[in-house]
Coordinates of C-alpha atoms in Angstrom, one line a residue:
X126 CA 78.8 -98.2 114.2
X127 CA 81.7 -95.9 115.2
X128 CA 83.5 -93.8 112.6
X129 CA 86.6 -96.0 112.5
X130 CA 84.5 -99.0 111.7
X131 CA 82.7 -97.1 109.0
X132 CA 86.0 -96.1 107.4
X133 CA 87.2 -99.7 107.4
X134 CA 84.1 -101.3 106.1
X135 CA 82.5 -98.7 103.8
X136 CA 85.5 -96.7 102.5
X137 CA 88.8 -98.5 102.6
X138 CA 87.7 -101.3 100.2
X139 CA 86.7 -98.7 97.6
X140 CA 89.8 -96.4 97.7
X141 CA 91.5 -97.9 94.6
X142 CA 88.2 -97.8 92.7
X143 CA 87.7 -94.1 93.7
X144 CA 91.2 -93.2 92.6
X145 CA 91.5 -95.2 89.4
X146 CA 87.9 -95.5 88.2
X147 CA 86.4 -92.2 89.4
X148 CA 84.0 -94.0 91.7
X149 CA 81.9 -91.6 93.8
X150 CA 81.5 -93.0 97.4
X151 CA 77.9 -91.7 97.9
X152 CA 76.8 -94.5 100.2
X153 CA 79.7 -93.8 102.6
X154 CA 79.0 -90.1 102.6
X155 CA 75.3 -90.7 103.4
X156 CA 76.3 -93.2 106.1
X157 CA 78.2 -90.5 108.0
X158 CA 75.0 -88.5 108.4
X159 CA 72.9 -91.6 109.0
X160 CA 75.2 -92.5 112.0
X161 CA 74.4 -89.1 113.5
X162 CA 77.9 -87.7 113.1
X163 CA 76.7 -84.5 111.4
X164 CA 73.9 -83.6 113.8
X165 CA 74.2 -80.2 115.4
X166 CA 71.3 -80.6 117.8
X167 CA 72.2 -79.7 121.4
X168 CA 75.9 -79.5 120.5
X169 CA 78.0 -76.4 121.3
X170 CA 79.5 -74.9 118.2
X171 CA 83.1 -75.6 119.2
X172 CA 82.4 -79.2 119.9
X173 CA 80.6 -79.6 116.6
X174 CA 83.5 -78.0 114.6
X175 CA 86.1 -80.2 116.4
X176 CA 84.1 -83.3 115.6
X177 CA 83.8 -82.4 112.0
X178 CA 87.4 -81.5 111.7
X179 CA 88.2 -84.9 113.1
X180 CA 85.9 -86.6 110.5
X181 CA 87.8 -84.9 107.6
X182 CA 91.2 -85.7 109.1
X183 CA 90.5 -89.4 109.7
X184 CA 88.9 -89.8 106.3
X185 CA 91.9 -88.1 104.6
X186 CA 94.2 -90.7 106.1
X187 CA 92.4 -93.3 104.1
X188 CA 91.3 -91.3 101.0
X189 CA 91.6 -87.6 100.5
X190 CA 89.2 -87.6 97.6
X191 CA 86.4 -88.7 99.9
X192 CA 87.6 -86.3 102.6
X193 CA 87.3 -83.5 100.1
X194 CA 83.7 -84.6 99.4
X195 CA 83.0 -84.4 103.1
X196 CA 84.5 -80.9 103.1
X197 CA 82.1 -80.0 100.3
X198 CA 79.2 -81.3 102.3
X199 CA 80.4 -79.5 105.5
X200 CA 80.7 -76.3 103.6
X201 CA 77.1 -76.5 102.4
X202 CA 76.0 -77.3 106.0
X203 CA 77.8 -74.2 107.1
X204 CA 75.8 -72.1 104.7
X205 CA 72.5 -73.4 105.9
X206 CA 73.4 -73.4 109.6
X207 CA 74.1 -69.7 109.3
X208 CA 71.1 -68.6 107.1
X209 CA 68.0 -66.9 108.4
X210 CA 65.9 -68.6 105.8
X211 CA 63.3 -70.7 107.6
X212 CA 62.7 -73.1 104.7
X213 CA 66.4 -74.0 104.3
X214 CA 66.9 -74.1 108.1
X215 CA 63.9 -76.3 108.9
X216 CA 63.2 -78.2 105.6
X217 CA 66.7 -78.8 104.2
X218 CA 69.2 -78.7 107.0
X219 CA 67.8 -81.8 108.9
X220 CA 68.1 -83.8 105.7
X221 CA 71.7 -82.6 105.1
X222 CA 72.7 -83.5 108.6
X223 CA 71.0 -86.9 108.4
X224 CA 72.7 -87.8 105.1
X225 CA 69.5 -88.0 103.2
X226 CA 70.6 -85.1 101.1
X227 CA 74.2 -84.2 100.1
X228 CA 75.5 -80.8 99.4
X229 CA 78.3 -79.1 97.4
X230 CA 79.9 -75.7 97.3
X231 CA 79.9 -73.5 94.2
X232 CA 82.0 -70.8 95.9
X233 CA 85.4 -71.3 94.3
X234 CA 84.8 -68.4 91.9
X235 CA 83.2 -66.1 94.6
X236 CA 86.0 -66.7 97.0
X237 CA 88.4 -65.6 94.3
X238 CA 86.2 -62.7 93.5
X239 CA 86.3 -61.4 97.0
X240 CA 90.1 -61.6 97.0
X241 CA 90.3 -59.6 93.7
X242 CA 91.4 -62.6 91.6
X243 CA 88.3 -63.1 89.3
X244 CA 85.0 -61.5 88.3
X245 CA 81.8 -63.3 89.3
X246 CA 80.7 -65.9 86.8
X247 CA 77.0 -65.9 87.7
X248 CA 74.6 -63.0 87.1
X249 CA 71.2 -62.6 88.7
X250 CA 68.1 -60.6 87.8
X251 CA 65.2 -60.1 90.2
X252 CA 61.9 -61.7 89.3
X253 CA 58.4 -61.8 90.8
X254 CA 59.2 -64.8 93.0
X255 CA 62.9 -64.6 93.5
X256 CA 65.8 -64.3 90.9
X257 CA 66.8 -65.6 87.5
X258 CA 70.5 -66.7 87.3
X259 CA 72.7 -67.2 84.2
X260 CA 76.3 -68.0 83.8
X261 CA 78.8 -70.9 84.1
X262 CA 80.7 -72.5 86.9
X263 CA 83.7 -74.5 85.5
X264 CA 83.9 -77.0 88.4
X265 CA 81.6 -77.8 91.4
X266 CA 82.2 -81.0 93.4
X267 CA 80.1 -83.4 95.4
X268 CA 77.1 -83.2 93.0
X269 CA 74.4 -85.7 92.0
X270 CA 70.9 -85.8 90.7
X271 CA 69.3 -85.2 94.2
X272 CA 72.1 -83.0 95.6
X273 CA 72.1 -79.2 96.4
X274 CA 74.9 -76.6 96.2
X275 CA 75.6 -73.0 97.2
X276 CA 76.1 -70.2 94.7
X277 CA 76.8 -66.5 94.7
X278 CA 75.5 -64.3 91.8
X279 CA 75.8 -60.6 91.1
X280 CA 72.6 -58.6 90.9
X281 CA 74.4 -55.3 90.3
X282 CA 77.7 -53.7 91.4
X283 CA 76.2 -53.1 94.9
X284 CA 74.5 -56.4 95.5
X285 CA 75.3 -60.1 95.3
X286 CA 73.0 -62.9 96.5
X287 CA 73.8 -66.3 97.8
X288 CA 71.4 -69.2 97.1
X289 CA 71.2 -73.0 97.6
X290 CA 70.3 -74.7 94.4
X291 CA 69.1 -78.2 93.7
X292 CA 70.9 -80.0 90.8
X293 CA 67.5 -80.8 89.3
X294 CA 66.7 -77.1 88.8
X295 CA 65.2 -76.3 85.4
X296 CA 67.7 -74.6 83.1
X297 CA 70.7 -76.0 85.0
X298 CA 73.0 -78.3 82.9
X299 CA 75.7 -80.4 84.6
X300 CA 78.6 -82.1 82.7
X301 CA 80.9 -84.4 84.6
X302 CA 84.6 -83.8 84.7
X303 CA 87.0 -86.7 85.0
X304 CA 90.2 -85.5 83.3
X305 CA 92.1 -84.5 86.5
X306 CA 95.4 -85.9 87.6
X307 CA 93.7 -87.1 90.8
X308 CA 90.5 -86.7 92.8
X309 CA 88.3 -87.8 89.9
X310 CA 85.9 -89.7 92.2
X311 CA 84.7 -86.4 93.7
X312 CA 81.6 -86.1 91.5
X313 CA 82.8 -82.8 89.9
X314 CA 80.7 -81.1 87.3
X315 CA 80.7 -78.0 85.2
X316 CA 77.4 -76.1 85.8
X317 CA 75.7 -74.1 83.1
X318 CA 72.9 -71.8 84.3
X319 CA 70.5 -70.8 81.6
X320 CA 67.9 -68.5 83.2
X321 CA 67.6 -70.7 86.2
X322 CA 64.7 -69.6 88.5
X323 CA 65.9 -69.2 92.0
X324 CA 62.9 -69.3 94.3
X325 CA 62.8 -67.0 97.4
X326 CA 62.9 -70.1 99.6
X327 CA 66.3 -71.0 98.1
X328 CA 67.9 -67.7 99.1
X329 CA 70.6 -68.1 101.7
X330 CA 71.3 -64.4 101.9
X331 CA 70.3 -61.3 99.9
X332 CA 73.5 -59.6 101.0
X333 CA 76.2 -62.1 100.2
X334 CA 79.1 -59.7 100.9
X335 CA 78.2 -59.5 104.6
X336 CA 77.2 -63.2 104.8
X337 CA 80.5 -64.5 103.4
X338 CA 82.3 -63.1 106.5
X339 CA 80.3 -65.4 108.7
X340 CA 80.9 -68.6 106.7
X341 CA 84.5 -68.3 105.4
X342 CA 86.3 -69.2 108.7
X343 CA 84.6 -72.7 108.7
X344 CA 85.0 -72.9 104.9
X345 CA 88.8 -72.7 105.4
X346 CA 89.0 -74.5 108.8
X347 CA 87.5 -77.7 107.3
X348 CA 90.2 -77.8 104.6
X349 CA 93.1 -77.9 107.0
X350 CA 92.5 -81.6 108.1
X351 CA 92.7 -82.7 104.5
X352 CA 96.4 -82.0 104.7
X353 CA 96.8 -83.3 108.2
X354 CA 95.3 -86.6 107.4
X355 CA 97.4 -87.1 104.2
X356 CA 100.5 -86.1 106.2
X357 CA 99.7 -88.6 109.0
X358 CA 99.2 -91.4 106.5
X359 CA 102.5 -90.5 104.7
X360 CA 104.4 -90.6 108.0
X361 CA 103.0 -94.1 108.8
X362 CA 104.0 -95.2 105.3
X363 CA 107.5 -94.0 105.8
X364 CA 107.8 -95.8 109.1
X365 CA 106.8 -99.1 107.5
X366 CA 109.9 -99.1 105.3
X367 CA 112.5 -97.7 107.7
X368 CA 114.5 -101.0 107.5
X369 CA 114.3 -101.3 103.7
X370 CA 117.6 -101.9 101.8
X371 CA 119.6 -102.3 105.0
X372 CA 118.2 -99.2 106.6
X373 CA 119.4 -96.9 103.9
X374 CA 116.4 -94.5 104.3
X375 CA 118.1 -93.1 107.5
X376 CA 120.4 -91.1 105.2
X377 CA 117.5 -89.2 103.5
X378 CA 117.2 -85.5 104.5
X379 CA 113.5 -85.7 105.6
X380 CA 112.7 -88.1 108.4
X381 CA 109.5 -88.8 110.3
X382 CA 110.5 -87.3 113.6
X383 CA 110.7 -83.8 112.0
X384 CA 107.4 -84.3 110.2
X385 CA 105.6 -85.6 113.3
X386 CA 106.7 -82.7 115.4
X387 CA 105.3 -80.2 112.9
X388 CA 102.1 -82.3 112.4
X389 CA 101.4 -82.5 116.2
X390 CA 101.7 -78.7 116.6
X391 CA 99.6 -78.0 113.5
X392 CA 96.9 -80.5 114.7
X393 CA 96.8 -78.9 118.1
X394 CA 96.4 -75.4 116.6
X395 CA 93.6 -76.6 114.3
X396 CA 91.5 -78.0 117.2
X397 CA 92.3 -74.9 119.3
X398 CA 90.8 -72.7 116.6
X399 CA 87.8 -75.0 116.2
X400 CA 87.1 -74.8 119.9
X401 CA 87.6 -71.0 120.2
X402 CA 84.5 -68.9 121.1
X403 CA 84.7 -66.9 117.8
X404 CA 86.6 -68.4 114.9
X405 CA 86.0 -65.2 112.8
X406 CA 88.6 -63.5 115.0
X407 CA 91.1 -66.2 114.0
X408 CA 90.9 -65.4 110.3
X409 CA 94.5 -64.4 109.7
X410 CA 95.7 -67.3 111.8
X411 CA 93.5 -69.7 109.8
X412 CA 94.9 -68.5 106.5
X413 CA 98.5 -69.1 107.7
X414 CA 97.6 -72.5 109.1
X415 CA 95.9 -73.5 105.9
X416 CA 99.0 -72.5 103.9
X417 CA 101.3 -74.3 106.4
X418 CA 99.2 -77.4 106.1
X419 CA 99.6 -77.4 102.3
X420 CA 103.4 -77.0 102.6
X421 CA 103.6 -79.8 105.2
X422 CA 101.5 -82.1 103.0
X423 CA 103.8 -81.5 100.0
X424 CA 106.9 -82.2 102.1
X425 CA 105.5 -85.4 103.6
X426 CA 104.3 -86.9 100.4
X427 CA 107.6 -86.1 98.7
X428 CA 109.5 -87.7 101.6
X429 CA 107.2 -90.7 101.4
X430 CA 108.0 -91.2 97.7
X431 CA 111.8 -91.0 98.4
X432 CA 111.5 -93.5 101.3
X433 CA 109.3 -95.9 99.4
X434 CA 111.5 -96.0 96.3
X435 CA 110.3 -98.1 93.4
X436 CA 107.3 -99.4 95.3
X437 CA 105.9 -95.9 95.5
X438 CA 106.4 -95.3 91.8
X439 CA 103.7 -97.9 90.9
X440 CA 100.7 -96.2 89.4
X441 CA 98.2 -97.5 91.9
X442 CA 100.3 -97.3 95.0
X443 CA 99.1 -95.4 98.1
X444 CA 102.1 -93.0 98.1
X445 CA 101.5 -92.2 94.4
X446 CA 97.9 -91.5 95.1
X447 CA 98.7 -89.2 98.0
X448 CA 101.2 -87.4 95.9
X449 CA 98.5 -86.6 93.3
X450 CA 96.0 -85.7 96.1
X451 CA 98.5 -83.2 97.6
X452 CA 98.7 -81.3 94.3
X453 CA 94.9 -81.1 94.3
X454 CA 95.2 -79.5 97.8
X455 CA 97.6 -76.9 96.3
X456 CA 94.9 -75.9 93.8
X457 CA 91.8 -76.1 96.1
X458 CA 90.3 -72.6 96.7
X459 CA 91.9 -70.8 98.4
X460 CA 94.9 -71.9 96.4
X461 CA 98.5 -71.4 97.5
X462 CA 98.8 -68.1 95.4
X463 CA 95.4 -67.0 96.7
X464 CA 96.4 -67.6 100.3
X465 CA 99.8 -65.9 99.8
X466 CA 98.1 -62.8 98.3
X467 CA 95.6 -62.6 101.2
X468 CA 98.3 -63.0 103.8
X469 CA 100.8 -60.6 102.3
X470 CA 98.3 -57.9 101.6
X471 CA 96.4 -58.6 104.9
X472 CA 93.1 -59.0 103.1
X473 CA 90.5 -59.3 105.8
X474 CA 87.4 -57.9 104.1
X475 CA 86.0 -58.5 100.6
X476 CA 87.7 -56.2 98.1

């Protein structure tokens, strides 16, 4: 089954349930891997990144909540693809790529830490067979009973470790969060670590400060198509009502031609970066593109609400859902204010 068919049969019928009932589309997420769409075997890095950017973009056109879940999983894949840990590389990665296991990312707080916005929430103490971690993460998405997710914990002021933790770990308590304005079907949980034993085979990197430089470009790159997909869907929604009320929409300030030109250029840039030999060298460009994608998304969903009129104001309408999704994108780490700080202060290394 090709990906478009998968979207139409496995996801599209569930969008309203995902949005209004916080349904988690686990079967769809696993089906992506089952179809071989996440396999990195014998695939050049640029080609793999481009394919995965495409998966996020096409999914976001249908449901950004689910596209966000894919981003979470791709972020976890990025961690394990870049680790030197043989257990994670050989025993966990194949199952993540095949969809048998799903992954989340607990790096919202660490990414803010590295930009000087927050202190680290998790602390680690070395033990005989690894580390013991305590602390609380307020929100980690794409989690479930058999899922894994990445964390960064501070050992001391000179060392931070990164690990991949199963949700079933002893001492780890998950509490589901559904009180958000949107994106409630993302399987988001608060995570309380009470002396959780982190085995050596779960360690992604013992020097997280250096490792983060390798993974953060893909971490940000995979977020950009969230906005591109929502923008494309908004443009199509506007076009469907161009003749509404005697063509009165033509007098609105924002029109699809303007949005489409910007979207085309932004999409082109995104795939060019994905295909570049070393995306780490594109860090500053990635940050600006990520910020531009948020602003374009906000503009497009706002325009769509104006063009749709009363039909868009219905609680369960697609334009209303995309409006709520866009405000999640504003607050997805790195948030707009986080991005603007990094761009304006030219933050390229962890503070």
